[in-house]
CSV table of C-alpha atoms and ligand atoms in Angstrom, one decimal:
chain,number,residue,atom,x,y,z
A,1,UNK,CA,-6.8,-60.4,41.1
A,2,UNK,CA,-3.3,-61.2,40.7
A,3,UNK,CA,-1.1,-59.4,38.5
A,4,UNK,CA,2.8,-59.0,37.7
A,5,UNK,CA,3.9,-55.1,37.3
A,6,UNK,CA,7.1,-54.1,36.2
A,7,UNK,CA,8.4,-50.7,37.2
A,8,UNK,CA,10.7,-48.8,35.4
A,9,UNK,CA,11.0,-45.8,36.7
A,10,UNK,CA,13.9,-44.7,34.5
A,11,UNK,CA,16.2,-41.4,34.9
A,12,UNK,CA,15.7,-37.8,36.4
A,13,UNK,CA,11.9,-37.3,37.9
A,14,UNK,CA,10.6,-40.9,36.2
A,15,UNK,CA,11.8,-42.9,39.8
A,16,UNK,CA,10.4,-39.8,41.9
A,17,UNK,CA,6.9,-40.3,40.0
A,18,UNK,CA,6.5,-43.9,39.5
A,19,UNK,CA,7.4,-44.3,43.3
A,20,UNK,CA,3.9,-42.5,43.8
A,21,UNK,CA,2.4,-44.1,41.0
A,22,UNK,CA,3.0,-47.7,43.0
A,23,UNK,CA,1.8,-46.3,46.4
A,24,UNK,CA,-1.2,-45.5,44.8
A,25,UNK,CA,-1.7,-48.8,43.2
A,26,UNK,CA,-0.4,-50.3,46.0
A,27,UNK,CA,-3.6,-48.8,48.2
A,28,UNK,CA,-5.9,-49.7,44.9
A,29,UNK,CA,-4.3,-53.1,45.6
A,30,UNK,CA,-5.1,-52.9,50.2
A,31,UNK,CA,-8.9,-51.7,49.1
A,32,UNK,CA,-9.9,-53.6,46.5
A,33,UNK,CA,-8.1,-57.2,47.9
A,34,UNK,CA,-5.9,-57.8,44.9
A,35,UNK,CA,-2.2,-58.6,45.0
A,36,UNK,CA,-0.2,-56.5,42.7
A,37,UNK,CA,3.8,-57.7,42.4
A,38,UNK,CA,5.7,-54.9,41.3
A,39,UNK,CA,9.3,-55.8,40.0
A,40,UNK,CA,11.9,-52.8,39.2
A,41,UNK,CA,14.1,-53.0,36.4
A,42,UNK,CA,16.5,-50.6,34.7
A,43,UNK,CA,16.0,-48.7,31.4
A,44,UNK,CA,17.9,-45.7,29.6
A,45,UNK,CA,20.3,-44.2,30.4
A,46,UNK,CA,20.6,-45.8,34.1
A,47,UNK,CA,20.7,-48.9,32.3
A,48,UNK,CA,24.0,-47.7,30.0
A,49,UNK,CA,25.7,-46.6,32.9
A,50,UNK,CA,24.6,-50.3,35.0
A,51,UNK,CA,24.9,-52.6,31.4
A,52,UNK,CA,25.9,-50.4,28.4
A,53,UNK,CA,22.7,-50.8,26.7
A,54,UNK,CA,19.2,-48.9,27.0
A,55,UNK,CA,17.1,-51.9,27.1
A,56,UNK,CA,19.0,-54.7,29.2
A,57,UNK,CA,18.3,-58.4,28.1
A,58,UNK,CA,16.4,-59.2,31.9
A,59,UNK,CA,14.7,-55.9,31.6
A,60,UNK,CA,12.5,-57.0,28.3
A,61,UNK,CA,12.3,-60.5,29.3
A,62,UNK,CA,10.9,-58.9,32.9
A,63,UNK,CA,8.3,-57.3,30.6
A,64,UNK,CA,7.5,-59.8,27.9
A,65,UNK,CA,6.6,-61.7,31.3
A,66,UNK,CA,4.6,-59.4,32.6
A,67,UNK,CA,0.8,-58.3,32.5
A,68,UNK,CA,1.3,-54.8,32.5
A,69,UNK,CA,4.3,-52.4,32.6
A,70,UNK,CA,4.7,-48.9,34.2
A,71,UNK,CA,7.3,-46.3,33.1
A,72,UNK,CA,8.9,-42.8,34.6
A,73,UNK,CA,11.1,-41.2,31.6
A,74,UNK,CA,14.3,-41.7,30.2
A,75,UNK,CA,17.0,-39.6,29.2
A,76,UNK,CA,18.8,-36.6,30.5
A,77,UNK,CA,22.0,-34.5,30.2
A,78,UNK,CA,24.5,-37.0,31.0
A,79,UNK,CA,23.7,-39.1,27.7
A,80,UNK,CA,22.8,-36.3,25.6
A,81,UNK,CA,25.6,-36.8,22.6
A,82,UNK,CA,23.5,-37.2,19.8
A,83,UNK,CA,26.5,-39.4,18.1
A,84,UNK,CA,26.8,-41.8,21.1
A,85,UNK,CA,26.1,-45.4,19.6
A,86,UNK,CA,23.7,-46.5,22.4
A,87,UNK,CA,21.6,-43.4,23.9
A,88,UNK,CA,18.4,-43.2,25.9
A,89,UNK,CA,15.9,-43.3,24.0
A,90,UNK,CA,16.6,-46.4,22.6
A,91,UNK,CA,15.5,-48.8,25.5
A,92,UNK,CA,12.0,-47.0,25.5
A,93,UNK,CA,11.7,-47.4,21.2
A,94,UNK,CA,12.9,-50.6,21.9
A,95,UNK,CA,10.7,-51.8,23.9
A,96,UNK,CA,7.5,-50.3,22.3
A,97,UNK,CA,9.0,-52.5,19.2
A,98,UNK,CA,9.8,-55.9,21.2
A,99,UNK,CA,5.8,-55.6,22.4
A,100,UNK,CA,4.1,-54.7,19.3
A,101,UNK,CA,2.8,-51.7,20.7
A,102,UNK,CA,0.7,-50.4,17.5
A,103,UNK,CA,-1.7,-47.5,19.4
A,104,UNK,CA,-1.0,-44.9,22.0
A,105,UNK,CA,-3.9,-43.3,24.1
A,106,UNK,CA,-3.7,-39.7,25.0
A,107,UNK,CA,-6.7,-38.7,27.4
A,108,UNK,CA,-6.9,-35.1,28.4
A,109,UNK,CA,-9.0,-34.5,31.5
A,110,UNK,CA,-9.4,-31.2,32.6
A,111,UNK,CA,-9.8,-31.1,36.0
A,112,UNK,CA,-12.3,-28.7,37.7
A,113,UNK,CA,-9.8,-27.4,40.4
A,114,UNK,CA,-7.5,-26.6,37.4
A,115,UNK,CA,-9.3,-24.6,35.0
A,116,UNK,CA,-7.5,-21.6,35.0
A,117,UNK,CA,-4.3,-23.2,34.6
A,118,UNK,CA,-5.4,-23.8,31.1
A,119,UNK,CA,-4.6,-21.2,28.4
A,120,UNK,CA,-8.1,-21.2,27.3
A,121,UNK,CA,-11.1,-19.2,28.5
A,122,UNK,CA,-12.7,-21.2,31.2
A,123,UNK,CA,-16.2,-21.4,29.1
A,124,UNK,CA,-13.7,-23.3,26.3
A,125,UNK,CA,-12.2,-25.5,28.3
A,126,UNK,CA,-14.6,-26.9,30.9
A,127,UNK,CA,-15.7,-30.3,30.9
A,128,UNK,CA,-13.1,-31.3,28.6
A,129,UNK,CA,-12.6,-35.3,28.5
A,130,UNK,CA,-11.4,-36.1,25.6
A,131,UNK,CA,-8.5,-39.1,24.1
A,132,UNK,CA,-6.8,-39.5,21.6
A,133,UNK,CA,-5.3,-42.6,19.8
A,134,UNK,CA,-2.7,-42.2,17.6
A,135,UNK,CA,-1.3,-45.1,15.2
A,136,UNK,CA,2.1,-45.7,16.4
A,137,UNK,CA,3.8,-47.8,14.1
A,138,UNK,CA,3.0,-47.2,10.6
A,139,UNK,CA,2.5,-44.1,8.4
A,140,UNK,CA,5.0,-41.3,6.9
A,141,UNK,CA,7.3,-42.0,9.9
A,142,UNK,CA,7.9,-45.3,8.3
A,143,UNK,CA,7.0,-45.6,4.9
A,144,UNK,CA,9.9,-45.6,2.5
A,145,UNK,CA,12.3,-42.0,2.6
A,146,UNK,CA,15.2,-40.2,0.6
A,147,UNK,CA,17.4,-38.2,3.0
A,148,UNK,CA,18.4,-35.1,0.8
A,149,UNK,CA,21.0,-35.5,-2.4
A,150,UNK,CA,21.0,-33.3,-5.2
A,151,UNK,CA,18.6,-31.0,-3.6
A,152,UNK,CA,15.4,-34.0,-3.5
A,153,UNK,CA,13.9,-36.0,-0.2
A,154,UNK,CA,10.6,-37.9,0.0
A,155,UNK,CA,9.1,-39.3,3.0
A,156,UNK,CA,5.9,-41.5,2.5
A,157,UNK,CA,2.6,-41.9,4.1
A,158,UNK,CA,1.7,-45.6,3.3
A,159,UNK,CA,-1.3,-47.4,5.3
A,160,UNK,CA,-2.6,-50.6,5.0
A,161,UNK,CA,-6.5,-51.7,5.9
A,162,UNK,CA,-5.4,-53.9,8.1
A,163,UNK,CA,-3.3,-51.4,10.0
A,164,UNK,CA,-6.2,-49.0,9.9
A,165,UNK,CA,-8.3,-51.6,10.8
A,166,UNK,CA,-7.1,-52.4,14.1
A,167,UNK,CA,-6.5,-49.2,15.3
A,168,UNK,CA,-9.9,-48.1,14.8
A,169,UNK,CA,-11.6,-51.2,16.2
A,170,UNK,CA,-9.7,-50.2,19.4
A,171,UNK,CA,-10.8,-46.5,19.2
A,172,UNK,CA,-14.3,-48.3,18.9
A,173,UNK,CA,-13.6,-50.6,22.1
A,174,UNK,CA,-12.7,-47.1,24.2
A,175,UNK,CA,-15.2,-45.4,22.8
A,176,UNK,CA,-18.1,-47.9,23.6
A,177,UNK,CA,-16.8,-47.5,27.8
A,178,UNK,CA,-16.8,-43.7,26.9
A,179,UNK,CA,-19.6,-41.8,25.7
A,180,UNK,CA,-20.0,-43.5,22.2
A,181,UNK,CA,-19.0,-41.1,20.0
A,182,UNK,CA,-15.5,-41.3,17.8
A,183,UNK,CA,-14.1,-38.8,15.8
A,184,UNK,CA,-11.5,-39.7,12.6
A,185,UNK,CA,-9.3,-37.4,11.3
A,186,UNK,CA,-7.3,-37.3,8.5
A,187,UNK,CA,-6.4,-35.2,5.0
A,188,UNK,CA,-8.3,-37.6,2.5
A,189,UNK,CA,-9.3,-34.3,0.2
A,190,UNK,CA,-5.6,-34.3,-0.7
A,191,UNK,CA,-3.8,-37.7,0.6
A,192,UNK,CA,-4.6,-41.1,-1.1
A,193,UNK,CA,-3.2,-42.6,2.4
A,194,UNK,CA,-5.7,-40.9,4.5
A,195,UNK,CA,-9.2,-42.1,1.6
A,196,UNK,CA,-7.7,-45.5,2.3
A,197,UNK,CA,-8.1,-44.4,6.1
A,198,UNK,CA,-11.7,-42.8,5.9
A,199,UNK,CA,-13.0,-46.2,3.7
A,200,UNK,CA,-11.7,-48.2,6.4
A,201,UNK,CA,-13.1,-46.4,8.9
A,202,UNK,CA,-16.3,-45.8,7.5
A,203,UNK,CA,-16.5,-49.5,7.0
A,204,UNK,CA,-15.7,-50.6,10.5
A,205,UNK,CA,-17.5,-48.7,12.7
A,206,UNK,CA,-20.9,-49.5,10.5
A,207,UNK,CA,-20.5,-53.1,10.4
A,208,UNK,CA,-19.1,-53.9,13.8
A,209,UNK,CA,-19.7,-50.4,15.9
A,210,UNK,CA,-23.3,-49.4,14.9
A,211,UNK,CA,-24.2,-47.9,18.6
A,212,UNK,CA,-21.2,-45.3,17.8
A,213,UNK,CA,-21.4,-41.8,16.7
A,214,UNK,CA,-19.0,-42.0,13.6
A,215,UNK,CA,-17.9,-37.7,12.5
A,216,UNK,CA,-14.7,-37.1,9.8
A,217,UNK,CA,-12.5,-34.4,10.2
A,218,UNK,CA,-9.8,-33.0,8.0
A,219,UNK,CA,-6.9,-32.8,10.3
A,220,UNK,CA,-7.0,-28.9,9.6
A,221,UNK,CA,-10.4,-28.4,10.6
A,222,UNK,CA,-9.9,-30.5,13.8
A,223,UNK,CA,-6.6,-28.4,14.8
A,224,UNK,CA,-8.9,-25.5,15.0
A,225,UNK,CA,-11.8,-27.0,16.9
A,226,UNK,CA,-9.5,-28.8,20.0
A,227,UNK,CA,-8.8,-25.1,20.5
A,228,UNK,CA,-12.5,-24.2,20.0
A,229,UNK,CA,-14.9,-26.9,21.3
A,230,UNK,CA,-12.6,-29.1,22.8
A,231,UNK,CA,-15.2,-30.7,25.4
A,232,UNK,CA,-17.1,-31.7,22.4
A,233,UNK,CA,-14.5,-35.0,21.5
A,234,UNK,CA,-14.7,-37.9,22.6
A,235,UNK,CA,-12.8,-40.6,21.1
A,236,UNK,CA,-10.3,-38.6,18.6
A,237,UNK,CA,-8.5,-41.5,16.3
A,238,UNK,CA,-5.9,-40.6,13.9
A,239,UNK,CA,-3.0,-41.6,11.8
A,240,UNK,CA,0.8,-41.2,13.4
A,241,UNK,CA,1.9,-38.1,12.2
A,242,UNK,CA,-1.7,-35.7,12.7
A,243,UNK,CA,-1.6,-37.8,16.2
A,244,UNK,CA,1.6,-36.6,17.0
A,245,UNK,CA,0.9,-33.0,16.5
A,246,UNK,CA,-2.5,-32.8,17.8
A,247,UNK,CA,-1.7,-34.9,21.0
A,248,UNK,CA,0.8,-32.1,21.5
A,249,UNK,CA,-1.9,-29.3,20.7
A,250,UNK,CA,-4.6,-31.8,23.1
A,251,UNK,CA,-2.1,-31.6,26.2
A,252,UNK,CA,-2.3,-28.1,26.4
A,253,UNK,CA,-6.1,-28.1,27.1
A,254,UNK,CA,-5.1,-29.5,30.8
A,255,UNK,CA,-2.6,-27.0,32.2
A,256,UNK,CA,0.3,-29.0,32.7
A,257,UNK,CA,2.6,-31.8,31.2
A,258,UNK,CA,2.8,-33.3,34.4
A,259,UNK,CA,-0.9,-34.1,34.7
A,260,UNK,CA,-0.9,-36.0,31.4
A,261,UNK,CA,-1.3,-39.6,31.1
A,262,UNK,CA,-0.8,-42.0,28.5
A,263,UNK,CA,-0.6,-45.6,27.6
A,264,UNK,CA,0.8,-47.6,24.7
A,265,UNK,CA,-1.4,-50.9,23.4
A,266,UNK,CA,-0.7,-53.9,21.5
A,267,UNK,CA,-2.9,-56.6,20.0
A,268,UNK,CA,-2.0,-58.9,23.1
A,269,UNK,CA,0.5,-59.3,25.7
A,270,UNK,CA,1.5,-56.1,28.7
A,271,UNK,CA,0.4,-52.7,27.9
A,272,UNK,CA,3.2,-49.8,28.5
A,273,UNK,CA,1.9,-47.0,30.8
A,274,UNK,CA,3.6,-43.7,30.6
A,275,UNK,CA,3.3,-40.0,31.9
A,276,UNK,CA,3.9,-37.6,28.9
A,277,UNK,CA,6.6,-35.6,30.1
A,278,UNK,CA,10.2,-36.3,29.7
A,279,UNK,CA,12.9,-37.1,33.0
A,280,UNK,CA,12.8,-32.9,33.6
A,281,UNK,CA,16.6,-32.6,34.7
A,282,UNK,CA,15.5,-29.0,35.9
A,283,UNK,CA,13.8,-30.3,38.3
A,284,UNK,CA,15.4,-34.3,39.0
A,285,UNK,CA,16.1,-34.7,42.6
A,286,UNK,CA,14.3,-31.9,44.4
A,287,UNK,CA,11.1,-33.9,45.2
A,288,UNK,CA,8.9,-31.4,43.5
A,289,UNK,CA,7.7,-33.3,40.1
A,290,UNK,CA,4.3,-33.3,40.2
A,291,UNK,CA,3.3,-37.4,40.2
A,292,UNK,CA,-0.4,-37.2,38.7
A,293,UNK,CA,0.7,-38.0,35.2
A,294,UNK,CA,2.0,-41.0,36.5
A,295,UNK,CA,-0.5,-41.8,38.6
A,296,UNK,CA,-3.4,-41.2,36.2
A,297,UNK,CA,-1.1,-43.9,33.8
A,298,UNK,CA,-1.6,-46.0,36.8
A,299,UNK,CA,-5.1,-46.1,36.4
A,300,UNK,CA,-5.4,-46.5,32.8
A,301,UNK,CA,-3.1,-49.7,33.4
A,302,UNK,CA,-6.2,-50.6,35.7
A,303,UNK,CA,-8.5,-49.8,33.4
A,304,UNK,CA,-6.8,-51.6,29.8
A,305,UNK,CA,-4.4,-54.2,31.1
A,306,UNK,CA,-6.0,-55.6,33.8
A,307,UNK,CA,-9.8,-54.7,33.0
A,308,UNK,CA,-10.2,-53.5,36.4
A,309,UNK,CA,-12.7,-50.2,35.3
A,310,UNK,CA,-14.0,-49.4,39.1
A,311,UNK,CA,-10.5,-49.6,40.3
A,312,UNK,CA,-9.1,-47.0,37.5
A,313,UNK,CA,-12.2,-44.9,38.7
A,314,UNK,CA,-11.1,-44.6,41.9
A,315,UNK,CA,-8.2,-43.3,41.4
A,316,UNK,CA,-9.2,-40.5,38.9
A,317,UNK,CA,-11.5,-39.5,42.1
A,318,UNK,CA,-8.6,-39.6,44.5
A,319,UNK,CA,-6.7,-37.5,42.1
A,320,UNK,CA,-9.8,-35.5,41.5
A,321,UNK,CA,-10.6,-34.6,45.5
A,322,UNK,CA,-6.9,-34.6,46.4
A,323,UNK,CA,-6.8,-31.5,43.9
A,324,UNK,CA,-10.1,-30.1,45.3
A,325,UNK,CA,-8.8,-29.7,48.4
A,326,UNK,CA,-5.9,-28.0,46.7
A,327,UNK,CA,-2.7,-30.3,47.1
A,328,UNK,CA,-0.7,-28.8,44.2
A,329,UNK,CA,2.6,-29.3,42.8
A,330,UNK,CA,4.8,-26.2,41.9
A,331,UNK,CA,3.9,-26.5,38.3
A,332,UNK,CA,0.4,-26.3,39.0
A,333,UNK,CA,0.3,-24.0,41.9
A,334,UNK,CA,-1.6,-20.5,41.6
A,335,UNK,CA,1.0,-17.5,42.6
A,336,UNK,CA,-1.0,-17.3,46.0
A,337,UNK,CA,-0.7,-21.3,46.9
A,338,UNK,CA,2.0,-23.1,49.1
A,339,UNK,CA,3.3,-26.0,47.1
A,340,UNK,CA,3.4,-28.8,48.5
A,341,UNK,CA,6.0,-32.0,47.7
A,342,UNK,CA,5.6,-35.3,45.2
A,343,UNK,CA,5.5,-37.3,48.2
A,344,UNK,CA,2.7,-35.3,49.6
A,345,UNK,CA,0.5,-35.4,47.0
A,346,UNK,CA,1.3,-38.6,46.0
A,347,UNK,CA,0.4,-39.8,49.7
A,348,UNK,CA,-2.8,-38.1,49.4
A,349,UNK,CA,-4.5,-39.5,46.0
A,350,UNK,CA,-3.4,-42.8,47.8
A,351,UNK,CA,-5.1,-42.0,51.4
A,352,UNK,CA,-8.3,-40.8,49.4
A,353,UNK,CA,-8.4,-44.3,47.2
A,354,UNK,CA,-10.9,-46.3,49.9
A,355,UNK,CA,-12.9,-43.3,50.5
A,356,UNK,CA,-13.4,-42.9,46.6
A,357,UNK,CA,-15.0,-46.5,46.4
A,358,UNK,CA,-18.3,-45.2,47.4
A,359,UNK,CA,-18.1,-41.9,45.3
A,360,UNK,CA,-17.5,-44.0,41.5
A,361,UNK,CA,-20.2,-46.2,43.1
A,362,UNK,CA,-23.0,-43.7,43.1
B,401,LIG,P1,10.4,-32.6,29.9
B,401,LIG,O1,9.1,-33.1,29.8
B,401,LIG,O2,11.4,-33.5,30.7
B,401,LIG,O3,10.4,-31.2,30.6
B,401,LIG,C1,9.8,-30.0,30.0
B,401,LIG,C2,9.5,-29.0,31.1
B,401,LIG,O4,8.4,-29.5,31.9
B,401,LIG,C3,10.6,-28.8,32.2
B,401,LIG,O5,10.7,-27.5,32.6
B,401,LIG,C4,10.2,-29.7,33.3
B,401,LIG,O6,10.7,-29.3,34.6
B,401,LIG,C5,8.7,-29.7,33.3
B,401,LIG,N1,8.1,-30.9,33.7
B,401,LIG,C6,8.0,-32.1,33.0
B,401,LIG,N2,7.4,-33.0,33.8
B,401,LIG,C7,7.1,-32.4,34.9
B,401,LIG,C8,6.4,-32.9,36.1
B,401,LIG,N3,6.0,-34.2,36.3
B,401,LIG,N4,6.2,-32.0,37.1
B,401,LIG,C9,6.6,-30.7,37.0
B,401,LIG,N5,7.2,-30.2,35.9
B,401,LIG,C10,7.5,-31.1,34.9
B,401,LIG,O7,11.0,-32.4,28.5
B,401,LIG,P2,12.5,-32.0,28.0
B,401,LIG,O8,13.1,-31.0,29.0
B,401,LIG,O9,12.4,-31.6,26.6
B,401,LIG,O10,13.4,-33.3,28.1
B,401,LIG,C11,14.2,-33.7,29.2
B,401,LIG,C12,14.7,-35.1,29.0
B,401,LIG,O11,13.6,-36.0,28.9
B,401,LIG,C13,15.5,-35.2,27.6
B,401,LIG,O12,16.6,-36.1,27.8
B,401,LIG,C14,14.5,-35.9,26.7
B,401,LIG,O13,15.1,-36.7,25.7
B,401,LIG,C15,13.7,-36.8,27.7
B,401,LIG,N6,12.3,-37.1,27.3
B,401,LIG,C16,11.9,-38.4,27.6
B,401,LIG,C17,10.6,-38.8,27.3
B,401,LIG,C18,10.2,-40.2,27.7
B,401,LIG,O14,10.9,-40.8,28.4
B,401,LIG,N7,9.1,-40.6,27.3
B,401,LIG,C19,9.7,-37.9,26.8
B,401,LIG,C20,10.2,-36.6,26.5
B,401,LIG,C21,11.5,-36.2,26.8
């Protein structure tokens, strides 16, 4: 296969982590025979200081173009005034908007080597595999608001079907190369929004996904069992705001921000593939950001924008046996373990990548 990716590896840690992120790719690329082009372009606040905007002209046309694009982080100290008229953040919103992103995919894979770097018991936590998609563009983040005068505000939760609709067919999609099972949550004992939601659901995954397990949970009820069963989810799919909060609750299953991917989907066109975490200034620079978050949104690019599922396997091995043989970065390292750098580990998942051809085969 051939296939365009643009890199942007941003500010702080995002170039130190994307850098990895391409070398594994790049091996993906040597074992599988497939020519990847990867093409850099600026965003955030790099791209103020280069152009004096967050989201340069060439960099969203280089996009727009392209069949897939991967991203570090943007922001940092250095553009932190909060009344500055162009700022960070706004490349990365931007460009979300510019590509019709309307879903964002959250998996949480706990990995056996790192089970007691999660906060919950080991008998909670193992075998968790789990992701959630979150509606990303409608909901009470968008629906029509009063800031505060004379002492009122109202935000509004409005859905459509149709944006229901098409997030849960994709929840269906993900669900049907998973183990078949989706779980909606929402409030619909109190929110009209949210029985609009459940209908729709309901209605979709009978008539066009019969061969998936369908469960509803009030977002209340499923706060409490991510923290009690979370290995029993599958597919979670939700509206923007509960995503938001329980994505954040999800992530904290797998030890680390720096081990969580995630990727950003649209009806058509490139996919956006991000790790979680932010551009960590406290730690830019030193080499020591751990790169799996980035390299696990590497393989979910293989996986939803190029289709390439034994590929994306692969390196969810690599990553799996590079930790097994306990390559950790500092923010995963057990008091008594050596660190060891981004490069390092980075290096390794992509020296394990041919090797990990026969192990997805079996
Ligand atoms: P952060 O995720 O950057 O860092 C939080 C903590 O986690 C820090 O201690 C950091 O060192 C650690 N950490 C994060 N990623 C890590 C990794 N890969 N390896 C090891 N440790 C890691 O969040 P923050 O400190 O709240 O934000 C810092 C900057 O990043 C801000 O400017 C913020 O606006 C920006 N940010 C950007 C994004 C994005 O680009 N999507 C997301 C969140 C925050």
């Amino acid at each position: 296969m051939n296939a365009t990716i643009v890199v942007l590896g941003g500010d702080g840690i995002g170039p130190e982590v994307t850098r990895e992120a391409v070398r594994v790719l790049q091996a993906v690329a040597d074992a599988f025979g497939h020519e990847f082009h990867f093409v850099e372009h600026l965003i955030g606040g790099c791209a103020i200081d280069a152009h004096g905007t967050a989201l340069p002209d060439e960099t969203l046309a280089a996009c727009q173009q392209a069949d897939a694009v991967l991203l570090g982080a943007v922001g940092g100290p250095k553009w932190d005034d909060p009344t500055a008229p162009v700022r960070p953040e706004q490349g990365l919103l931007g460009l979300r908007k510019a590509l019709g992103l309307f879903a964002n995919l959250r998996p949480v894979t706990l990995f056996p080597a790192l089970v007691d770097a999660s906060p919950l018991k080991r008998h909670i936590v193992e075998g968790v595999n789990l992701v959630v998609v979150r509606e990303l563009t409608g909901g009470i983040y968008f629906g029509p608001r009063q800031e505060p005068t004379d002492g009122t505000a109202y935000d509004t939760m409005l859905y459509t079907g149709p944006e229901v609709a098409r997030v849960v067919r994709l929840a269906g999609e993900i669900a049907r190369r998973r183990r078949r099972r989706v779980t909606s949550v929402d409030k619909a004992n109190v929110l009209a929004s949210s029985r609009l939601w459940r209908h729709v659901v309901t209605h979709i995954m009978a008539e066009e996904f019969p061969d998936v397990q369908l469960e509803h949970l009030l977002v209340d009820a499923a706060a409490m069992h991510l923290l009690r069963r979370p290995a029993d989810f599958d597919v979670i799919v939700t509206g923007n705001m509960f995503g938001d909060i329980l994505t954040d609750e999800a992530a904290m299953l797998a030890g680390s921000l720096g081990m969580l991917p995630s990727a950003s989907l649209g009806e058509s066109g490139p996919g956006l593939y991000e790790p979680v975490h932010g551009s960590a200034p406290d730690i830019a620079g030193q080499g020591i950001a751990n790169p799996i978050g980035a390299i696990l949104s590497a393989a979910l690019l293989l996986r939803y924008s190029l289709n390439l599922e034994q590929e994306a396997r692969c390196v969810e091995e690599a990553v799996r046996q590079a930790l097994a043989q306990g390559l950790r970065t500092a923010d995963i390292a057990r008091p008594n373990e050596t660190p060891v750098a981004t490069e390092v580990l980075g290096t390794q998942v992509a020296d394990l990548v041919p090797s990990s051809i026969a192990k997805v085969d079996q």
